[in-house]
Coordinates of C-alpha atoms in Angstrom, one line a residue:
M365 CA -3.8 14.2 23.7
S366 CA -4.4 10.4 22.7
R367 CA -7.8 8.8 22.8
T368 CA -9.4 4.7 22.5
V369 CA -12.1 4.7 20.0
D370 CA -14.1 0.9 20.9
A371 CA -14.6 -0.7 17.7
T372 CA -15.8 -4.2 19.1
D373 CA -19.4 -2.8 19.4
P374 CA -21.3 -2.3 16.8
Q375 CA -22.7 0.3 17.4
N376 CA -19.6 1.9 18.1
R377 CA -17.8 0.7 15.0
E378 CA -18.5 3.2 12.1
A379 CA -17.7 6.5 15.0
A380 CA -14.4 5.0 15.8
L381 CA -13.2 4.2 11.6
D382 CA -14.5 7.9 11.0
T383 CA -12.2 9.3 13.9
A384 CA -9.1 6.2 13.0
A385 CA -9.5 7.5 9.3
N386 CA -9.4 11.4 9.8
A387 CA -6.4 11.1 12.5
V388 CA -4.2 9.2 9.9
K389 CA -5.8 11.9 6.9
G390 CA -4.3 14.6 9.4
G391 CA -1.3 13.1 9.9
R392 CA -1.2 11.8 13.0
L393 CA -0.3 8.0 14.1
V394 CA -3.1 5.6 15.0
V395 CA -2.8 2.1 16.7
L396 CA -5.1 -0.3 15.1
P397 CA -5.6 -4.3 15.8
T398 CA -4.2 -6.5 12.8
D399 CA -4.9 -10.4 12.9
T400 CA -1.3 -10.8 13.6
V401 CA -0.2 -8.0 16.5
Y402 CA -1.5 -4.9 17.5
G403 CA 0.1 -2.2 14.6
I404 CA 1.1 1.3 14.6
G405 CA 0.6 3.0 11.9
C406 CA -0.2 6.2 9.5
D407 CA -0.7 7.3 5.3
A408 CA 2.2 5.7 4.0
F409 CA 2.3 8.5 1.6
D410 CA 2.3 10.9 4.6
N411 CA 6.7 11.0 4.8
E412 CA 6.3 13.7 8.5
A413 CA 3.8 10.6 9.7
V414 CA 6.1 8.1 8.7
A415 CA 9.6 9.8 10.1
A416 CA 7.3 10.2 13.5
L417 CA 6.1 6.4 13.6
L418 CA 9.7 5.2 13.8
R419 CA 10.3 7.4 16.2
A420 CA 7.9 6.5 18.3
K421 CA 9.1 2.7 18.2
G422 CA 12.3 4.4 18.8
R423 CA 14.0 3.0 14.9
G424 CA 15.3 4.7 13.0
P425 CA 15.5 4.0 8.6
D426 CA 17.6 1.1 8.9
M427 CA 14.6 -0.3 9.6
P428 CA 11.8 0.8 7.0
V429 CA 8.0 0.2 7.6
P430 CA 5.4 -2.2 6.3
V431 CA 2.7 -0.7 4.3
L432 CA -1.1 -2.6 4.8
V433 CA -3.3 -2.4 2.1
P434 CA -7.1 -2.8 1.9
S435 CA -7.3 -4.8 -1.0
W436 CA -5.6 -7.9 -3.9
T437 CA -5.9 -5.3 -6.8
T438 CA -4.1 -2.6 -4.3
I439 CA -0.6 -4.0 -5.3
Q440 CA -0.7 -3.6 -8.5
G441 CA 0.3 0.0 -8.2
L442 CA 2.9 0.1 -5.4
V443 CA 4.4 -3.0 -7.6
R444 CA 7.6 -2.1 -10.0
E445 CA 6.1 -6.0 -11.1
Y446 CA 3.0 -7.7 -10.5
T447 CA 5.0 -11.1 -10.8
Y448 CA 3.7 -15.0 -11.2
N449 CA 5.0 -15.5 -7.7
M450 CA 3.1 -12.9 -5.9
R451 CA 0.3 -13.5 -7.9
K452 CA 0.6 -17.2 -6.2
L453 CA 1.5 -15.7 -2.9
V454 CA -1.5 -13.2 -2.6
E455 CA -4.2 -15.3 -3.9
A456 CA -2.9 -18.3 -1.3
F457 CA -2.4 -16.4 1.9
W458 CA -3.9 -12.7 1.7
P459 CA -6.1 -11.4 3.5
G460 CA -3.4 -13.0 6.1
G461 CA -0.1 -13.3 7.9
L462 CA 2.3 -13.5 5.6
S463 CA 4.4 -10.2 4.2
M464 CA 5.7 -9.9 1.2
V465 CA 9.0 -7.9 0.7
V466 CA 9.2 -6.6 -3.1
H467 CA 10.8 -3.9 -6.2
Q468 CA 8.1 -1.3 -5.2
A469 CA 6.8 1.1 -8.1
P470 CA 10.0 3.5 -9.2
S471 CA 7.6 6.6 -9.0
L472 CA 6.3 6.2 -5.4
P473 CA 6.8 9.3 -3.6
W474 CA 6.8 8.0 -0.4
N475 CA 9.6 7.4 2.2
L476 CA 9.4 4.2 4.3
G477 CA 13.1 3.9 5.4
D478 CA 16.4 2.8 3.7
T479 CA 14.4 0.2 1.5
R480 CA 16.6 0.4 -1.2
G481 CA 14.1 0.6 -3.5
T482 CA 12.2 -1.9 -1.4
V483 CA 8.5 -2.4 0.3
M484 CA 7.3 -4.8 2.3
L485 CA 3.3 -5.0 1.4
R486 CA 0.5 -7.2 3.2
M487 CA -3.2 -7.3 3.4
P488 CA -4.4 -8.3 6.6
N489 CA -7.2 -10.9 7.8
Q490 CA -9.1 -8.4 10.6
P491 CA -12.2 -6.6 9.6
I492 CA -11.4 -3.5 11.5
A493 CA -8.0 -3.3 9.7
L494 CA -9.3 -3.9 6.2
E495 CA -12.8 -1.2 7.1
L496 CA -9.8 1.5 7.9
L497 CA -7.8 1.0 4.8
E498 CA -10.8 1.2 3.0
R499 CA -10.6 4.6 3.8
T500 CA -7.7 5.6 4.3
G501 CA -5.4 3.6 1.1
P502 CA -2.0 2.8 1.7
M503 CA -1.0 2.4 5.1
A504 CA 2.4 2.2 6.8
V505 CA 2.0 0.2 9.6
S506 CA 4.7 -1.3 12.0
S507 CA 4.0 -4.1 14.7
A508 CA 2.5 -1.6 18.0
N509 CA 4.8 -0.9 20.3
I510 CA 8.4 0.5 21.5
S511 CA 11.3 -1.4 19.9
G512 CA 12.8 -4.5 21.5
Q513 CA 9.8 -4.7 23.8
P514 CA 7.1 -7.4 23.4
P515 CA 4.2 -6.9 20.1
A516 CA 1.1 -5.5 22.2
T517 CA -1.4 -8.2 21.7
N518 CA -4.4 -5.6 22.7
V519 CA -4.9 -1.8 22.9
Q520 CA -4.4 -1.9 26.4
M521 CA -0.9 -3.3 25.6
A522 CA 0.0 -0.8 23.4
E523 CA -0.8 2.0 24.6
D524 CA 1.3 1.4 28.2
Q525 CA 4.5 1.5 25.9
L526 CA 3.8 4.5 23.1
G527 CA 1.5 7.0 25.3
A528 CA 0.7 9.7 23.9
D529 CA 3.2 9.6 20.8
V530 CA -0.6 8.4 19.3
T531 CA -3.5 10.2 18.9
T532 CA -6.2 7.9 18.2
Y533 CA -6.1 3.6 19.6
I534 CA -8.2 1.3 18.2
D535 CA -9.5 -1.0 20.7
G536 CA -10.4 -3.9 18.5
G537 CA -10.2 -6.8 21.3
E538 CA -7.5 -9.4 21.1
A539 CA -4.9 -10.6 18.4
H540 CA -5.9 -13.9 17.1
H541 CA -3.0 -15.5 16.2
G542 CA -0.5 -12.9 19.0
V543 CA 2.4 -13.6 16.2
A544 CA 4.1 -11.1 13.9
S545 CA 3.3 -12.3 9.8
T546 CA 5.7 -14.3 8.1
I547 CA 8.3 -12.7 5.7
V548 CA 8.6 -13.4 2.8
D549 CA 11.9 -11.5 0.4
L550 CA 10.5 -12.1 -3.9
S551 CA 13.1 -9.2 -4.5
S552 CA 16.4 -10.9 -4.7
G553 CA 15.7 -14.2 -7.2
R554 CA 15.0 -16.5 -5.5
P555 CA 12.4 -16.8 -3.3
R556 CA 13.6 -16.3 0.4
I557 CA 12.2 -16.5 3.9
L558 CA 13.2 -13.6 5.9
R559 CA 10.9 -14.7 8.7
E560 CA 9.2 -17.1 10.4
G561 CA 5.4 -16.1 11.2
A562 CA 1.6 -17.1 11.5
A563 CA 1.7 -18.8 8.1
T564 CA 3.9 -22.0 8.1
T565 CA 6.7 -22.1 5.8
E566 CA 6.2 -25.4 4.4
R567 CA 2.4 -24.2 3.9
V568 CA 4.5 -21.0 1.6
A569 CA 6.9 -23.7 0.1
E570 CA 4.3 -26.3 -0.7
V571 CA 2.6 -23.0 -2.7
L572 CA 5.7 -21.7 -4.6
G573 CA 6.7 -25.2 -6.0
M574 CA 9.9 -25.2 -3.5
S575 CA 11.0 -26.9 -0.6
S576 CA 11.2 -25.7 2.9
A577 CA 15.0 -25.8 2.9
E578 CA 15.0 -24.2 -0.6
L579 CA 13.0 -21.2 0.9
R580 CA 15.3 -21.1 3.9
G581 CA 18.1 -21.2 1.8
D582 CA 19.3 -24.1 3.9
V583 CA 20.5 -25.4 0.0

């Protein structure tokens, strides 16, 4: 049975977050607000929960699940090498609407899908999400929708699509951006934009000292 908890009321916030954190630690799925769209998430290191997340979305392992982190420093234990470009992007955009595809640390016991040794990382600019992540540690989080359907920008949209597959829905109000994060691939040599979203290509290119055309792979 699913439960919706209200984190918009300061008096209920701690209890709502405790409920959601307990669900995550118990291997169950939760829906949480982020600064872009709502996400469906679980403990990144619970492989059965990650598999349940993919089933809930109607996706296969060929579309791996991203990981949200609560701080800049968290990613240093998750990546093979903390590179100069990673640091530049973290300092410029985190917390915020930019995701990075990077080489993961080889010793990590998670199974996020067919990642080929990479992981997509982001730190959201959303207080409720960050407070939950501080309680749980890194979470595997994908957009809260059935694959191919519109991403949810509020908790009701998520519940309408995902229903009883999710144990706890956190109501955090309307998502701020309503668009997904920008994705930058740092795993294959020259940085490349995989998806344009909340962070502009022009700003990402400026931070990396590249042209927008180079970042898009047009030259």
